[in-house]
Structures are given as structure tokens and as C-alpha cells.
Coordinates of C-alpha atoms in Angstrom, one line a residue:
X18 CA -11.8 -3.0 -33.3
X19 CA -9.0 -5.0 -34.0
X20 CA -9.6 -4.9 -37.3
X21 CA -9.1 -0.9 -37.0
X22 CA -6.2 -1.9 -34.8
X23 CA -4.7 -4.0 -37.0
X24 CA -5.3 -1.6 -40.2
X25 CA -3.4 1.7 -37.8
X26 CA -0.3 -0.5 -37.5
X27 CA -0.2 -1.3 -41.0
X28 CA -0.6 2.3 -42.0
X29 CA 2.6 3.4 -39.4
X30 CA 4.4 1.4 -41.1
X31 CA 3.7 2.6 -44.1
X32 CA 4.3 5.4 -43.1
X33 CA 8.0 4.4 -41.9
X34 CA 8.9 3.0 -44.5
X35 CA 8.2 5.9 -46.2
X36 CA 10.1 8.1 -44.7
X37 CA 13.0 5.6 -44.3
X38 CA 13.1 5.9 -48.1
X39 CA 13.0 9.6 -47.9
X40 CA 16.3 9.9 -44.9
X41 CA 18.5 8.0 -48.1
X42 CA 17.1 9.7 -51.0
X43 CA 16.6 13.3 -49.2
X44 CA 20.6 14.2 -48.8
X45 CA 20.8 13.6 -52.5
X46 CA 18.8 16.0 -53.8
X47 CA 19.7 19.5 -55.1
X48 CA 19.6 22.8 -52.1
X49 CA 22.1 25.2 -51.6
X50 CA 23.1 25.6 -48.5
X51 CA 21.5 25.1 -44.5
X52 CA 19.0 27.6 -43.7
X53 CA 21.6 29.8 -41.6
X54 CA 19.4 32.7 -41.2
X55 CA 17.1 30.6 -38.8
X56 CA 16.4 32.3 -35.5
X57 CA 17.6 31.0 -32.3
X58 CA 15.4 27.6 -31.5
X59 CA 14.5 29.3 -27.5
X60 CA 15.9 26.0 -26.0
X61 CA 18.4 25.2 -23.7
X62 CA 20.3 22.7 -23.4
X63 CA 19.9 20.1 -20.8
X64 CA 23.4 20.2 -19.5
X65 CA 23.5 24.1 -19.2
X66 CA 20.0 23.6 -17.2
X67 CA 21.2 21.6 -14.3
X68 CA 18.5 22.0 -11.5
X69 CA 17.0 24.9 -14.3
X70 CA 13.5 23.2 -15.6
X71 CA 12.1 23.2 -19.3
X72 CA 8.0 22.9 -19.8
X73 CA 7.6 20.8 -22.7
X74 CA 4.8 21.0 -25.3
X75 CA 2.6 19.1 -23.3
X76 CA 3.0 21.3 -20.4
X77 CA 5.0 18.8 -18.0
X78 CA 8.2 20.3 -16.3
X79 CA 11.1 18.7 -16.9
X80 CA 14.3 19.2 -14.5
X81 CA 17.3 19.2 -16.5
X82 CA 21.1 18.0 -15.4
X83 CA 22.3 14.9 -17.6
X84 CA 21.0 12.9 -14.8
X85 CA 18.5 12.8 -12.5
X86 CA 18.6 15.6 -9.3
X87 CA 19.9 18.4 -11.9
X88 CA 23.3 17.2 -12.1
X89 CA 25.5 16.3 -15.0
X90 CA 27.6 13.4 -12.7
X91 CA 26.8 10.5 -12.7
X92 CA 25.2 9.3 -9.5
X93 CA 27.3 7.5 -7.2
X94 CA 26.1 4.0 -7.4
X95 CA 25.5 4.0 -11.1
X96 CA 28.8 4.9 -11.7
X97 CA 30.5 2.3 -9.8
X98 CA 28.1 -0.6 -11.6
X99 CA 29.4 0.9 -14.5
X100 CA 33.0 0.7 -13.0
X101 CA 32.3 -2.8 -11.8
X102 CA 31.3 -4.0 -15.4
X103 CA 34.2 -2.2 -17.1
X104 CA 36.8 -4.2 -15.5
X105 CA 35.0 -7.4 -17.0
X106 CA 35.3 -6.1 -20.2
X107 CA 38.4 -8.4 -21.5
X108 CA 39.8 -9.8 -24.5
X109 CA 37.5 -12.8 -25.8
X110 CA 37.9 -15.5 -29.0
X111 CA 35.1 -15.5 -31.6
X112 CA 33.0 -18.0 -29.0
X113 CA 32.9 -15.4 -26.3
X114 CA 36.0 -17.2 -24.0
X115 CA 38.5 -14.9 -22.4
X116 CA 41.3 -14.9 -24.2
X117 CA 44.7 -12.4 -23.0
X118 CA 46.6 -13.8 -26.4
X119 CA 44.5 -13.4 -29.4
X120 CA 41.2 -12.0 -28.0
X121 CA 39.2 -9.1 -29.1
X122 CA 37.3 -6.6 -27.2
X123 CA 34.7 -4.7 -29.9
X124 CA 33.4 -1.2 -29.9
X125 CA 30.8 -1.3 -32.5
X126 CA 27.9 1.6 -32.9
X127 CA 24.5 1.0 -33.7
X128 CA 22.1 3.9 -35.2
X129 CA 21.0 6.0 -38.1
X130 CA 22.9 7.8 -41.2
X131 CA 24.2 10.5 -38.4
X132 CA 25.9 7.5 -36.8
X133 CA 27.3 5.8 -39.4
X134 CA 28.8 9.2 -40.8
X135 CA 30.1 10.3 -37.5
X136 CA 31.5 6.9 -36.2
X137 CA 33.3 6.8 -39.8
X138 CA 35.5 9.6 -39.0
X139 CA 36.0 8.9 -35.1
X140 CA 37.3 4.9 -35.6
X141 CA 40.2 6.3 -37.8
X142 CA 41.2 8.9 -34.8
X143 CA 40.8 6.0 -32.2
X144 CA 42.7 3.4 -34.2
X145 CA 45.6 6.3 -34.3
X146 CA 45.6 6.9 -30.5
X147 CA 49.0 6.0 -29.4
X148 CA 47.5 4.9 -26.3
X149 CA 44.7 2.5 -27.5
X150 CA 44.3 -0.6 -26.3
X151 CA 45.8 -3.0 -28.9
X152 CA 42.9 -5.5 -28.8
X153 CA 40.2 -3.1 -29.1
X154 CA 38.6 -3.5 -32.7
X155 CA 35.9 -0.5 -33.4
X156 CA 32.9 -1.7 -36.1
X157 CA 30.8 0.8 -37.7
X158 CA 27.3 -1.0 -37.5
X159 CA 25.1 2.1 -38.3
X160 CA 23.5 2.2 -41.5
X161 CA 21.7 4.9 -43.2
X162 CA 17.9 5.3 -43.3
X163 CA 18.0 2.8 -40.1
X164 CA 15.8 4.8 -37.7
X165 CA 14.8 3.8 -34.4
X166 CA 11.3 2.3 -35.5
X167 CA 12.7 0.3 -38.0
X168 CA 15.6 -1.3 -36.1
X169 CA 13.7 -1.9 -32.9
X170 CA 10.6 -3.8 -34.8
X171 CA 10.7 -6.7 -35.9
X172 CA 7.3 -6.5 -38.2
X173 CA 9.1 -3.4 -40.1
X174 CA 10.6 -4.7 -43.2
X175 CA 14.1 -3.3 -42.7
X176 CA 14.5 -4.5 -39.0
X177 CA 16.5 -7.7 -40.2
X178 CA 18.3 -6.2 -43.0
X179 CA 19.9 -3.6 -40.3
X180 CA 20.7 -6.3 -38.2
X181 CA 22.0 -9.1 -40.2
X182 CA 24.0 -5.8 -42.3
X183 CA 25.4 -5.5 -38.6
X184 CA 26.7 -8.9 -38.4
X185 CA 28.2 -8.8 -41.7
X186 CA 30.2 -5.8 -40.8
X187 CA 31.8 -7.5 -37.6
X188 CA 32.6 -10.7 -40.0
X189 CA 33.9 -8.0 -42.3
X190 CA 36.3 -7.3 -39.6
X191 CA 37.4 -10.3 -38.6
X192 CA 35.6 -10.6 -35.2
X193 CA 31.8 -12.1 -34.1
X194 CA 28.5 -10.8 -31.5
X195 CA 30.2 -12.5 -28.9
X196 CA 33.7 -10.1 -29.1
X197 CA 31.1 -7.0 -28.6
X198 CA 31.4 -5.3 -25.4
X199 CA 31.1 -1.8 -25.8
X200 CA 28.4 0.0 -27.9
X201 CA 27.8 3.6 -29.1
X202 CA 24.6 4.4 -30.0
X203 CA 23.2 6.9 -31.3
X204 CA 19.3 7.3 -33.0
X205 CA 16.0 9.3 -34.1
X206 CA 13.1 8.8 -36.1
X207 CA 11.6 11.1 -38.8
X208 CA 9.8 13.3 -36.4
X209 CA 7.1 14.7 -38.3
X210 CA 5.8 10.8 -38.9
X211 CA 4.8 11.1 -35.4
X212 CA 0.9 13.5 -34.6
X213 CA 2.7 15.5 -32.2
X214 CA 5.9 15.6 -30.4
X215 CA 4.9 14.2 -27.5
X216 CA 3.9 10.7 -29.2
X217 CA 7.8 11.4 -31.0
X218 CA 9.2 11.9 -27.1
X219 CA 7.2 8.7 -26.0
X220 CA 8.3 6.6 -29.0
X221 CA 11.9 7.3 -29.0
X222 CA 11.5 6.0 -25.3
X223 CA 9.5 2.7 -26.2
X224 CA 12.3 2.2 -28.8
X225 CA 15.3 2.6 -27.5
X226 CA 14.3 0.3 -24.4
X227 CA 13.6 -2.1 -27.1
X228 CA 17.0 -1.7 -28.8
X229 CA 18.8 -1.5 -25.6
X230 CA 17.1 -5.5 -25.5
X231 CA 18.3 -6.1 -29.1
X232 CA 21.4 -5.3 -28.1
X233 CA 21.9 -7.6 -25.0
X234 CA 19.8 -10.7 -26.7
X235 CA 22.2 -10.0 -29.9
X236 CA 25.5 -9.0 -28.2
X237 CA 25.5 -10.9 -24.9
X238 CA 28.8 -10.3 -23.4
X239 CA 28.4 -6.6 -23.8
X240 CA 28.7 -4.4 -20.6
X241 CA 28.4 -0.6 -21.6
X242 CA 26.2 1.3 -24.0
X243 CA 27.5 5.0 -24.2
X244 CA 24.2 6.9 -25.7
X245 CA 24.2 9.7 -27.6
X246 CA 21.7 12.8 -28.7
X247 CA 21.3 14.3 -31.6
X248 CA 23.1 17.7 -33.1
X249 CA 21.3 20.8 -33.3
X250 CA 18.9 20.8 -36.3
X251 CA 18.2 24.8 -36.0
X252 CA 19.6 25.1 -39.5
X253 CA 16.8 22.2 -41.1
X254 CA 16.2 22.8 -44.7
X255 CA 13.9 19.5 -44.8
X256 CA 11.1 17.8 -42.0
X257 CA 13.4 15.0 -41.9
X258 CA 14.3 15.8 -38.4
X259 CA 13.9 19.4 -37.4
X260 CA 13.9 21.5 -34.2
X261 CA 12.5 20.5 -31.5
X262 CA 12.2 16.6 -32.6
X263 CA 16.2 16.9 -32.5
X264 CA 15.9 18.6 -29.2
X265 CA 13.6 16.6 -27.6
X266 CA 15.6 13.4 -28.5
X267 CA 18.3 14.2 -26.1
X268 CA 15.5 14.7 -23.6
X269 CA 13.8 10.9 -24.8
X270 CA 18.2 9.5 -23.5
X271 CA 18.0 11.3 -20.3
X272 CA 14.6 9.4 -19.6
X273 CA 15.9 6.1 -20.4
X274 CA 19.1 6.6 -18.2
X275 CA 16.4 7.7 -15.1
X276 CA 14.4 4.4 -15.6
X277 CA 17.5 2.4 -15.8
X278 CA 18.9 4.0 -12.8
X279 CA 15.2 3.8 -11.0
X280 CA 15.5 -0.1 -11.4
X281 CA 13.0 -0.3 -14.8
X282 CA 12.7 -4.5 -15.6
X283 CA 13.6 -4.0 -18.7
X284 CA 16.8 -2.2 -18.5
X285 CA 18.2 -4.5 -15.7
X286 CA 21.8 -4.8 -16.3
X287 CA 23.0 -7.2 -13.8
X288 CA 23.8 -10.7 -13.4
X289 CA 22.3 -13.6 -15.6
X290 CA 19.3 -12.2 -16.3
X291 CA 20.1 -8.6 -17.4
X292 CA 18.3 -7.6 -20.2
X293 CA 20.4 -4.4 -21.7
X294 CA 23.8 -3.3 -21.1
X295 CA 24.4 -0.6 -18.8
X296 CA 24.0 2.9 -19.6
X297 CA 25.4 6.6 -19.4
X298 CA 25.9 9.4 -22.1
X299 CA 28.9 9.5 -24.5
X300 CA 27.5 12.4 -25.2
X301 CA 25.4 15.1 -25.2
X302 CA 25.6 16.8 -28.7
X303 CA 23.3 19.2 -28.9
X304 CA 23.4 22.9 -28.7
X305 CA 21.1 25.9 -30.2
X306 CA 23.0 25.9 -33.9
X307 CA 26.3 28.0 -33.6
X308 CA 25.4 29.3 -29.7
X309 CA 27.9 26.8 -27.9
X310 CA 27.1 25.0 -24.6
X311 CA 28.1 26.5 -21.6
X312 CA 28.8 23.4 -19.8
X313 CA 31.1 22.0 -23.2
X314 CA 31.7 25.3 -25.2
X315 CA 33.7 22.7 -27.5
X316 CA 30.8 21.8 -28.5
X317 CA 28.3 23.4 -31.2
X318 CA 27.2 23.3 -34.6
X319 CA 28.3 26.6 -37.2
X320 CA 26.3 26.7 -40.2
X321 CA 27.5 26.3 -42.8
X322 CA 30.4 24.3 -42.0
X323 CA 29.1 21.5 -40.0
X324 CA 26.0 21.0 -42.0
X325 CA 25.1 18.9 -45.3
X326 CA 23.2 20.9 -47.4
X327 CA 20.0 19.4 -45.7
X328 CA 21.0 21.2 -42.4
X329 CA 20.3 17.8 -40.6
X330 CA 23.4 15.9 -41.5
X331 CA 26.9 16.5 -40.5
X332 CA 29.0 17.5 -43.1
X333 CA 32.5 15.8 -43.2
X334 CA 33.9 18.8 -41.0
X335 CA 30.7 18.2 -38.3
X336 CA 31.0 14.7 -38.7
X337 CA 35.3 14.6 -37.5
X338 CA 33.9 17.4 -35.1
X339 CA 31.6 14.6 -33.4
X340 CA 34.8 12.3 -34.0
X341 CA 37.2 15.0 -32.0
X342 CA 34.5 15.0 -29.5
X343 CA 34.0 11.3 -28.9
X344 CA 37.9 10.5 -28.3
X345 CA 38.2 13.1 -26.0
X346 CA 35.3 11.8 -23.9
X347 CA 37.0 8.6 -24.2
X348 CA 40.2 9.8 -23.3
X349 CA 38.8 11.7 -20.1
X350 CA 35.8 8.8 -18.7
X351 CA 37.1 7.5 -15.9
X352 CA 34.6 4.1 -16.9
X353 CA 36.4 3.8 -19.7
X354 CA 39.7 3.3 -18.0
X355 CA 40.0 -0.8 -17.8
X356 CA 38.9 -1.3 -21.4
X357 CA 40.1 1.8 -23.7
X358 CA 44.0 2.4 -22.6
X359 CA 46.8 -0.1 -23.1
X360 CA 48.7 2.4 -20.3
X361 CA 45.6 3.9 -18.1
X362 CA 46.6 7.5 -17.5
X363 CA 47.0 8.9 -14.1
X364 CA 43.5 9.7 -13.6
X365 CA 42.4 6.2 -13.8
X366 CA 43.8 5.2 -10.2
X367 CA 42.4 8.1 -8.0

């Protein structure tokens, strides 16, 4: 049996590997535009839900809201840890000491090709911000093909490669692990890799616990992770990562934030033992293709325009889209306040 055992973890990775090849090597090939014909995906998304529910494939009903209860606020207590930790976010020296003077506080994301292409275009917008704190350094740490079985595994063959890529970046720019305090994150895996979408939906969860313990173990003086889902992948010209893996990836965030929030071990935030920085979205992307979200109508996804020709990765204009989107979250989360402003706005002392 363990033999067999041994011989099915051998052939997933194989498997992974495989289709980490395919996520570089995919965008480059020849097609001529996003499938922009493609029906409407039936979906909703979880935001516009609220206290609405979704039946998954499996036949389980889901509430929706951002959070749990149906609502898109954070719940009370959550959202004053989260306060709590923000304020300790300060400037530190390359050992991790506070330092007012000379110290750093690093925003670095962690993720996939999406990520890397998407945080690309929104550090240039933040960096121009008038308003930025001045010792805030953002670090693009997302790398192409990375998916979230391969960065979360240490047996995978490109699990130390991603990470040891990630600390060359922050020596790149003049800063260490130790200056990290904020994360954005955003991740996915190949879904049709996976039997079914159900095993996808339970190994995104599995995975992104175990990143959110990279994270902390690698980075440990960071506070907040803002998460992120994926865009709508209505217009897919490839099984990279199609509808409904994309859609059910937002719903695989929303699960980790309830377990979190429920007191999971492993996603315990506080004190000397926390094993995972705290968590809340920064932010929900998705929408069915061109059909904006009611909640954010700012945000969804026109084909052509936003779309590679692979109809799963942004195209420059989708990418400063996601870019756009991401300041202006910043600029308007009132847990941001105490580490993103050099002058916090108004807002930040009601």
C-alpha cells in the first residue's frame, strides 16, 4: 500500500510539473484572440451573493458575503486584530530592529504569472502616490509558472527555486525577510490537474494554509496578508485555468479567511507562536467576463481588452486595471491606515 502510496505522489507531481511547464510555455504560443463569444458562466459572484447561497458541484450550499454570516465587512473582532497588528507595522533595519531613521517597511507579493504581471503595473502607481509612506519598499516576489502546489511543497522540484528567486528579489532591492510586513497574495493551480473540482477547491485550501505558514516561518515580522482571487476566466482559450476552477478559487480564500477567523491552529496569528500573518481580502476580482459586479461595478473583465490571447492572463490593460484596483483599495482600507500613508487621510481617525 505504501508502495502505491508512494508511486500516486510521485505521479502528481509529475503531473505538476507538467503543467508548470505548460503555464510558461502556453502564453507563447500562436491564438488569435479570447474566446469572446463564450456564454455567460451562470455564476455569481460571492460579493453580489451576500446572505444569497451557491450549491457547488458536489451539492453542498455555500452562503456567500466575503465573510462569514453573508456580509462583505469584516467582522468586528477580526478587524480590530487586524487594526491592532497594523499599528506595529514600523520601519525596521535589514536584522528586523525598529528603526524611525533608515528603516524599511516591505510590501512584497507572493503568487503565480497573474501576480507577477499584475503587481508589476500596481508598484509603479504606488511608488507615484503623493501620499505614500516614504519608507514603504514594494517587491514583486511572484514568479511565473509558480502555482500553489509547487510553492507550498517542499518535495516539488520548483518549491526552492520560487523561494530562494524571492529572496533574491528583496536583495535586489536593497532590503531582507526581516523588512517584510505586508504581503499580497494572490494564487491557483492548473485546474484540470485536479479529478474534479472539488479535490481543486480542497487543494487550494490545504495550500494556501501551507503558504500562509511559509510565509510567517520565512517572513517573520510580517503582520497582514491581503489575499486575492482570481479574474474571470469566461473567455479561456486553453485548460490552463478555466471557469469554474477560477471561480471556485475565490470561494477556496473565503474558506481560509472563515477558518482563520474560527480560531484554525494553523492560521493562529497572535503572539509568539503565530503561525501565519493575519488575513482579509485585497480583493475580490472576479466577475462573470464583461458583466461587472454589482457590489464593485469598477470591477470586470471585457474581452478582448483585458485578456492575453489565452483568455486567462491579463493583458497589459487588465493587468494596470488590477493595478488601478489595488491602490484604490489601499487608499480606502481603513487597516491600511498606520502603515500605507505618510499623512493618514481623514477617514483614518473616525
Amino acid at each position: 500500500m505504501e508502495s502505491r502510496l508512494r508511486q500516486s505522489m510521485h505521479n502528481h507531481v509529475a503531473i505538476i510539473i507538467f503543467f508548470s511547464l505548460f503555464i510558461i510555455i502556453f502564453p507563447l504560443l500562436s491564438f488569435s484572440q479570447p474566446d469572446c463569444s463564450a456564454t455567460s458562466t451562470g455564476f455569481t459572484p460571492i460579493n453580489d451573493l451576500g446572505t444569497g447561497t451557491f450549491t457547488n458541484a458536489w451539492g453542498e450550499t455555500w452562503t456567500g458575503g466575503l465573510y462569514p454570516g453573508g456580509s462583505n465587512d469584516l467582522p468586528a473582532a477580526h478587524k480590530a486584530a487586524g487594526l491592532q497588528l497594523a499599528t506595529e507595522i514600523a520601519p525596521r533595519d535589514s536584522s528586523g530592529n525598529p528603526d524611525k531613521i533608515n528603516g524599511k517597511i516591505v510590501w512584497l507579493s507572493i503568487g503565480m504569472s497573474n501576480a507577477t504581471q499584475e503587481s508589476r503595473q500596481f508598484i509603479p502607481l504606488a511608488n507615484a502616490y503623493e501620499n505614500k509612506n516614504p519608507n514603504l519598499v514594494f517587491v514583486d516576489g511572484a514568479q511565473g509558472a509558480m502555482v500553489a502546489s509547487v510553492i507550498s511543497s517542499p518535495w516539488n522540484t520548483n518549491y526552492a527555486t520560487f523561494w530562494s528567486t524571492v529572496n533574491a528579489r528583496l536583495n535586489d532591492a536593497g532590503v531582507t525577510a526581516r523588512q517584510v510586513q505586508v504581503i499580497w497574495f494572490k494564487e491557483a493551480d492548473p485546474g484540470p490537474m485536479y479529478p474534479s473540482v472539488h479535490h481543486y477547491y480542497d487543494s487550494m485550501v490545504v495550500s494556501f494554509k501551507r503558504i500562509m505558514n511559509e510565509i510567517k516561518a520565512r517572513f517573520p515580522n510580517t503582520k497582514l496578508c491581503y489575499m486575492a482571487s482570481r479574474l474571470s476566466a469566461r473567455y479561456a482559450t486553453t485548460r490552463l485555468n478555466p471557469e469554474p476552477y477560477s471561480y471556485y478559487t475565490g470561494w477556496a480564500v473565503k474558506k481560509v479567511f472563515e477558518d482563520q477567523i474560527n480560531g484554525n491552529a494553523r492560521l493562529a496569528y497572535k503572539g509568539i507562536h503565530a503561525k501565519s500573518p493575519w488575513l482579509c481580502w485585497g480583493i475580490y476580482m472576479w466577475s462573470d467576463g464583461s458583466t461587472p459586479q454589482k457590489t464593485n461595478p469598477d470591477i470586470s473583465w471585457d474581452c478582448p481588452v483585458d485578456f492575453n490571447n489565452d483568455g486567462i492572463h491579463p493583458s497589459i490593460a487588465g493587468a494596470q486595471k488590477v493595478g488601478r484596483l489595488l491602490l484604490e483599495f489601499y487608499k480606502n482600507d481603513s487597516v491600511s491606515c498606520p502603515w500605507f500613508f505618510n499623512k493618514p487621510p481623514e477617514f483614518c481617525t473616525r
